[in-house]
């Protein structure tokens, strides 16, 4: 609990707060992460599936993988962690979220300032003519109804560039943050995993909330080992009870 009181104090005393979220943000919405024991990469080979060459050379496997993820997304809803972040944005405690997630759950919970570093599953486009569609169209067809070209989800595949401007905006947010909070990321994928270091180099306090250790733990000002949803709800209760804040419990 002491860690959460410290986190509450940092949030109230060291703004502006910027969050970097990873797949661990959405496991409490029943979406698997990637590198936990039961994560997607424990069952599938990312280099065989989440690449442009997979789309070109193994389309049946590629589309089956993304259809599976779209089906899972149909039954997924924001969890208490998403809702708490949206509440803190409305209260002026949280400036922005940089997310590696492609599930759209931050926006669905009401967060407005969200930078999607790795694109989104919610939309898809034709590789040939560029026409845009709902991502869920992939559950019905894989060819463009306009030109017959192959459709693909608007997620960043391994080896592809990030969406134009997203990384620059994320680096700007990290550079100007007073508090940089990582929620549910193994911090193993570049360039997202460079953001905590940028924030720290520019004077921000860095907090990591994660079930498992990350390579940045040793350089963080605070590491909360636990579940995101319950941790954020506990901090929010401290704010509501007036027991948070940079002075600590009053
Ligand atoms: N609360 C706290 N931590 C959690 C929770 C939870 N409820 N659920 C999972 N975690 C932690 C796990 O311990 C793990 O360290 O979240 C982390 C998720 O790490 P990854 O699965 O590696 O996900 P992420 O860091 O977002 O991956 C980055 O890799 O494959 C690519 O494009 C994909 O965006 C993804 C990127």
CSV table of N, CA, C and O in Angstrom, one decimal, residues 32-87:
chain,number,residue,atom,x,y,z
A,32,UNK,N,-5.5,-11.5,-24.4
A,32,UNK,CA,-4.1,-12.0,-24.0
A,32,UNK,C,-3.0,-11.0,-24.3
A,32,UNK,O,-3.1,-10.2,-25.3
A,33,UNK,N,-2.0,-11.0,-23.4
A,33,UNK,CA,-0.8,-10.1,-23.8
A,33,UNK,C,0.1,-11.0,-24.7
A,33,UNK,O,-0.4,-12.0,-25.3
A,34,UNK,N,1.3,-10.6,-24.8
A,34,UNK,CA,2.2,-11.3,-25.8
A,34,UNK,C,3.2,-12.2,-25.1
A,34,UNK,O,3.5,-13.4,-25.6
A,35,UNK,N,3.8,-11.7,-24.0
A,35,UNK,CA,5.0,-12.4,-23.5
A,35,UNK,C,4.9,-13.0,-22.1
A,35,UNK,O,5.8,-13.5,-21.6
A,36,UNK,N,3.6,-12.9,-21.6
A,36,UNK,CA,3.4,-13.7,-20.4
A,36,UNK,C,3.3,-15.1,-20.7
A,36,UNK,O,3.3,-15.5,-21.9
A,37,UNK,N,3.3,-16.0,-19.7
A,37,UNK,CA,3.3,-17.4,-20.0
A,37,UNK,C,2.1,-17.8,-20.9
A,37,UNK,O,2.2,-18.7,-21.8
A,38,UNK,N,0.9,-17.2,-20.7
A,38,UNK,CA,-0.2,-17.5,-21.5
A,38,UNK,C,-0.4,-16.5,-22.6
A,38,UNK,O,-1.5,-16.4,-23.2
A,39,UNK,N,0.7,-15.8,-22.9
A,39,UNK,CA,0.6,-14.7,-24.0
A,39,UNK,C,0.5,-15.3,-25.4
A,39,UNK,O,0.8,-16.5,-25.6
A,40,UNK,N,0.2,-14.4,-26.4
A,40,UNK,CA,0.1,-14.9,-27.8
A,40,UNK,C,1.4,-15.5,-28.3
A,40,UNK,O,1.3,-16.5,-29.0
A,41,UNK,N,2.5,-14.9,-27.9
A,41,UNK,CA,3.7,-15.4,-28.5
A,41,UNK,C,4.2,-16.7,-27.8
A,41,UNK,O,5.2,-17.3,-28.3
A,42,UNK,N,3.5,-17.1,-26.8
A,42,UNK,CA,3.8,-18.4,-26.2
A,42,UNK,C,3.1,-19.5,-27.1
A,42,UNK,O,3.4,-20.7,-27.1
A,43,UNK,N,2.1,-19.0,-27.9
A,43,UNK,CA,1.3,-20.0,-28.7
A,43,UNK,C,1.6,-19.8,-30.2
A,43,UNK,O,1.3,-20.7,-31.0
A,44,UNK,N,1.9,-18.6,-30.6
A,44,UNK,CA,2.1,-18.4,-32.1
A,44,UNK,C,3.5,-17.7,-32.3
A,44,UNK,O,4.0,-17.1,-31.4
A,45,UNK,N,4.0,-17.9,-33.5
A,45,UNK,CA,5.3,-17.3,-33.8
A,45,UNK,C,5.1,-15.9,-34.5
A,45,UNK,O,4.6,-15.9,-35.6
A,46,UNK,N,5.5,-14.8,-33.8
A,46,UNK,CA,5.2,-13.5,-34.4
A,46,UNK,C,5.9,-13.3,-35.7
A,46,UNK,O,5.3,-12.7,-36.6
A,47,UNK,N,7.1,-13.9,-35.9
A,47,UNK,CA,7.8,-13.6,-37.1
A,47,UNK,C,7.1,-14.4,-38.3
A,47,UNK,O,7.4,-14.1,-39.4
A,48,UNK,N,6.3,-15.4,-37.9
A,48,UNK,CA,5.6,-16.2,-39.0
A,48,UNK,C,4.3,-15.6,-39.3
A,48,UNK,O,3.7,-15.8,-40.4
A,49,UNK,N,3.8,-14.7,-38.4
A,49,UNK,CA,2.4,-14.3,-38.5
A,49,UNK,C,2.3,-12.7,-38.7
A,49,UNK,O,1.5,-12.2,-39.5
A,50,UNK,N,3.0,-12.0,-37.8
A,50,UNK,CA,2.7,-10.6,-37.7
A,50,UNK,C,3.7,-9.8,-38.6
A,50,UNK,O,4.3,-8.8,-38.1
A,51,UNK,N,3.9,-10.2,-39.8
A,51,UNK,CA,4.8,-9.6,-40.8
A,51,UNK,C,4.2,-9.4,-42.1
A,51,UNK,O,3.2,-10.1,-42.5
A,52,UNK,N,4.7,-8.5,-42.9
A,52,UNK,CA,4.2,-8.3,-44.3
A,52,UNK,C,4.4,-9.5,-45.1
A,52,UNK,O,3.6,-9.9,-45.9
A,53,UNK,N,5.6,-10.2,-44.9
A,53,UNK,CA,5.8,-11.4,-45.7
A,53,UNK,C,4.8,-12.5,-45.4
A,53,UNK,O,4.4,-13.3,-46.3
A,54,UNK,N,4.3,-12.5,-44.1
A,54,UNK,CA,3.2,-13.5,-43.8
A,54,UNK,C,2.0,-13.2,-44.6
A,54,UNK,O,1.4,-14.1,-45.2
A,55,UNK,N,1.6,-11.9,-44.7
A,55,UNK,CA,0.5,-11.5,-45.5
A,55,UNK,C,0.7,-11.9,-47.0
A,55,UNK,O,-0.3,-12.4,-47.6
A,56,UNK,N,1.9,-11.7,-47.5
A,56,UNK,CA,2.1,-12.0,-48.9
A,56,UNK,C,2.3,-13.5,-49.2
A,56,UNK,O,1.8,-14.1,-50.2
A,57,UNK,N,3.0,-14.2,-48.3
A,57,UNK,CA,3.3,-15.6,-48.6
A,57,UNK,C,2.5,-16.7,-47.8
A,57,UNK,O,2.5,-17.8,-48.2
A,58,UNK,N,1.9,-16.3,-46.7
A,58,UNK,CA,1.1,-17.2,-45.9
A,58,UNK,C,-0.3,-16.6,-45.6
A,58,UNK,O,-0.6,-16.5,-44.4
A,59,UNK,N,-1.0,-16.1,-46.6
A,59,UNK,CA,-2.2,-15.3,-46.3
A,59,UNK,C,-3.2,-16.0,-45.4
A,59,UNK,O,-3.8,-15.5,-44.5
A,60,UNK,N,-3.4,-17.3,-45.6
A,60,UNK,CA,-4.4,-18.0,-44.8
A,60,UNK,C,-4.0,-18.0,-43.4
A,60,UNK,O,-4.9,-17.8,-42.5
A,61,UNK,N,-2.7,-18.2,-43.0
A,61,UNK,CA,-2.3,-18.1,-41.6
A,61,UNK,C,-2.5,-16.7,-41.1
A,61,UNK,O,-2.9,-16.5,-40.0
A,62,UNK,N,-2.1,-15.7,-41.9
A,62,UNK,CA,-2.1,-14.3,-41.5
A,62,UNK,C,-3.5,-13.9,-41.2
A,62,UNK,O,-3.8,-13.4,-40.1
A,63,UNK,N,-4.5,-14.2,-42.1
A,63,UNK,CA,-5.8,-13.8,-41.9
A,63,UNK,C,-6.5,-14.5,-40.7
A,63,UNK,O,-7.2,-14.0,-39.9
A,64,UNK,N,-6.1,-15.8,-40.6
A,64,UNK,CA,-6.7,-16.6,-39.4
A,64,UNK,C,-6.2,-16.0,-38.1
A,64,UNK,O,-7.0,-15.9,-37.2
A,65,UNK,N,-5.0,-15.6,-38.0
A,65,UNK,CA,-4.4,-15.0,-36.8
A,65,UNK,C,-5.2,-13.7,-36.4
A,65,UNK,O,-5.6,-13.5,-35.3
A,66,UNK,N,-5.3,-12.8,-37.4
A,66,UNK,CA,-6.0,-11.5,-37.1
A,66,UNK,C,-7.5,-11.7,-36.9
A,66,UNK,O,-8.1,-10.9,-36.1
A,67,UNK,N,-8.1,-12.7,-37.6
A,67,UNK,CA,-9.5,-12.9,-37.3
A,67,UNK,C,-9.7,-13.4,-35.9
A,67,UNK,O,-10.6,-13.0,-35.2
A,68,UNK,N,-8.8,-14.2,-35.4
A,68,UNK,CA,-8.9,-14.7,-34.0
A,68,UNK,C,-8.8,-13.5,-33.1
A,68,UNK,O,-9.6,-13.4,-32.2
A,69,UNK,N,-7.9,-12.6,-33.4
A,69,UNK,CA,-7.8,-11.4,-32.5
A,69,UNK,C,-9.0,-10.5,-32.6
A,69,UNK,O,-9.4,-9.9,-31.6
A,70,UNK,N,-9.6,-10.4,-33.8
A,70,UNK,CA,-10.8,-9.5,-34.0
A,70,UNK,C,-12.0,-10.2,-33.3
A,70,UNK,O,-12.8,-9.5,-32.6
A,71,UNK,N,-12.1,-11.5,-33.3
A,71,UNK,CA,-13.2,-12.2,-32.6
A,71,UNK,C,-13.0,-11.9,-31.1
A,71,UNK,O,-14.0,-11.6,-30.4
A,72,UNK,N,-11.8,-12.0,-30.6
A,72,UNK,CA,-11.6,-11.8,-29.2
A,72,UNK,C,-11.9,-10.3,-28.8
A,72,UNK,O,-12.5,-10.1,-27.8
A,73,UNK,N,-11.6,-9.4,-29.7
A,73,UNK,CA,-11.9,-8.0,-29.5
A,73,UNK,C,-13.4,-7.7,-29.4
A,73,UNK,O,-13.8,-6.9,-28.7
A,74,UNK,N,-14.2,-8.5,-30.2
A,74,UNK,CA,-15.6,-8.3,-30.1
A,74,UNK,C,-16.2,-8.5,-28.7
A,74,UNK,O,-17.1,-7.8,-28.3
A,75,UNK,N,-15.6,-9.4,-28.0
A,75,UNK,CA,-16.1,-9.7,-26.6
A,75,UNK,C,-15.3,-8.9,-25.5
A,75,UNK,O,-15.4,-9.3,-24.3
A,76,UNK,N,-14.5,-7.9,-25.9
A,76,UNK,CA,-13.7,-7.3,-24.9
A,76,UNK,C,-14.2,-5.9,-24.7
A,76,UNK,O,-14.6,-5.2,-25.6
A,77,UNK,N,-14.2,-5.5,-23.4
A,77,UNK,CA,-14.6,-4.1,-23.0
A,77,UNK,C,-13.6,-3.5,-22.1
A,77,UNK,O,-12.9,-4.2,-21.4
A,78,UNK,N,-13.6,-2.1,-22.0
A,78,UNK,CA,-12.7,-1.5,-21.1
A,78,UNK,C,-12.8,-2.0,-19.7
A,78,UNK,O,-13.9,-2.4,-19.2
A,79,UNK,N,-11.7,-2.1,-19.0
A,79,UNK,CA,-11.7,-2.6,-17.6
A,79,UNK,C,-11.5,-1.4,-16.6
A,79,UNK,O,-11.4,-0.2,-17.1
A,80,UNK,N,-11.4,-1.7,-15.3
A,80,UNK,CA,-11.4,-0.5,-14.4
A,80,UNK,C,-10.1,0.3,-14.6
A,80,UNK,O,-10.1,1.5,-14.4
A,81,UNK,N,-9.1,-0.3,-15.1
A,81,UNK,CA,-7.8,0.5,-15.3
A,81,UNK,C,-8.1,1.5,-16.4
A,81,UNK,O,-7.7,2.7,-16.2
A,82,UNK,N,-8.7,1.1,-17.5
A,82,UNK,CA,-9.0,2.0,-18.6
A,82,UNK,C,-9.9,3.1,-18.1
A,82,UNK,O,-9.7,4.3,-18.3
A,83,UNK,N,-10.9,2.8,-17.3
A,83,UNK,CA,-11.9,3.8,-16.8
A,83,UNK,C,-11.2,4.8,-15.9
A,83,UNK,O,-11.5,6.0,-15.9
A,84,UNK,N,-10.3,4.3,-15.0
A,84,UNK,CA,-9.6,5.2,-14.1
A,84,UNK,C,-8.8,6.2,-14.8
A,84,UNK,O,-8.8,7.4,-14.5
A,85,UNK,N,-8.1,5.7,-15.9
A,85,UNK,CA,-7.2,6.6,-16.7
A,85,UNK,C,-8.1,7.7,-17.3
A,85,UNK,O,-7.8,8.9,-17.4
A,86,UNK,N,-9.3,7.3,-17.9
A,86,UNK,CA,-10.2,8.3,-18.5
A,86,UNK,C,-10.7,9.3,-17.5
A,86,UNK,O,-10.7,10.5,-17.8
A,87,UNK,N,-11.0,8.8,-16.3
A,87,UNK,CA,-11.4,9.7,-15.2
A,87,UNK,C,-10.3,10.7,-14.9
A,87,UNK,O,-10.5,11.9,-14.7
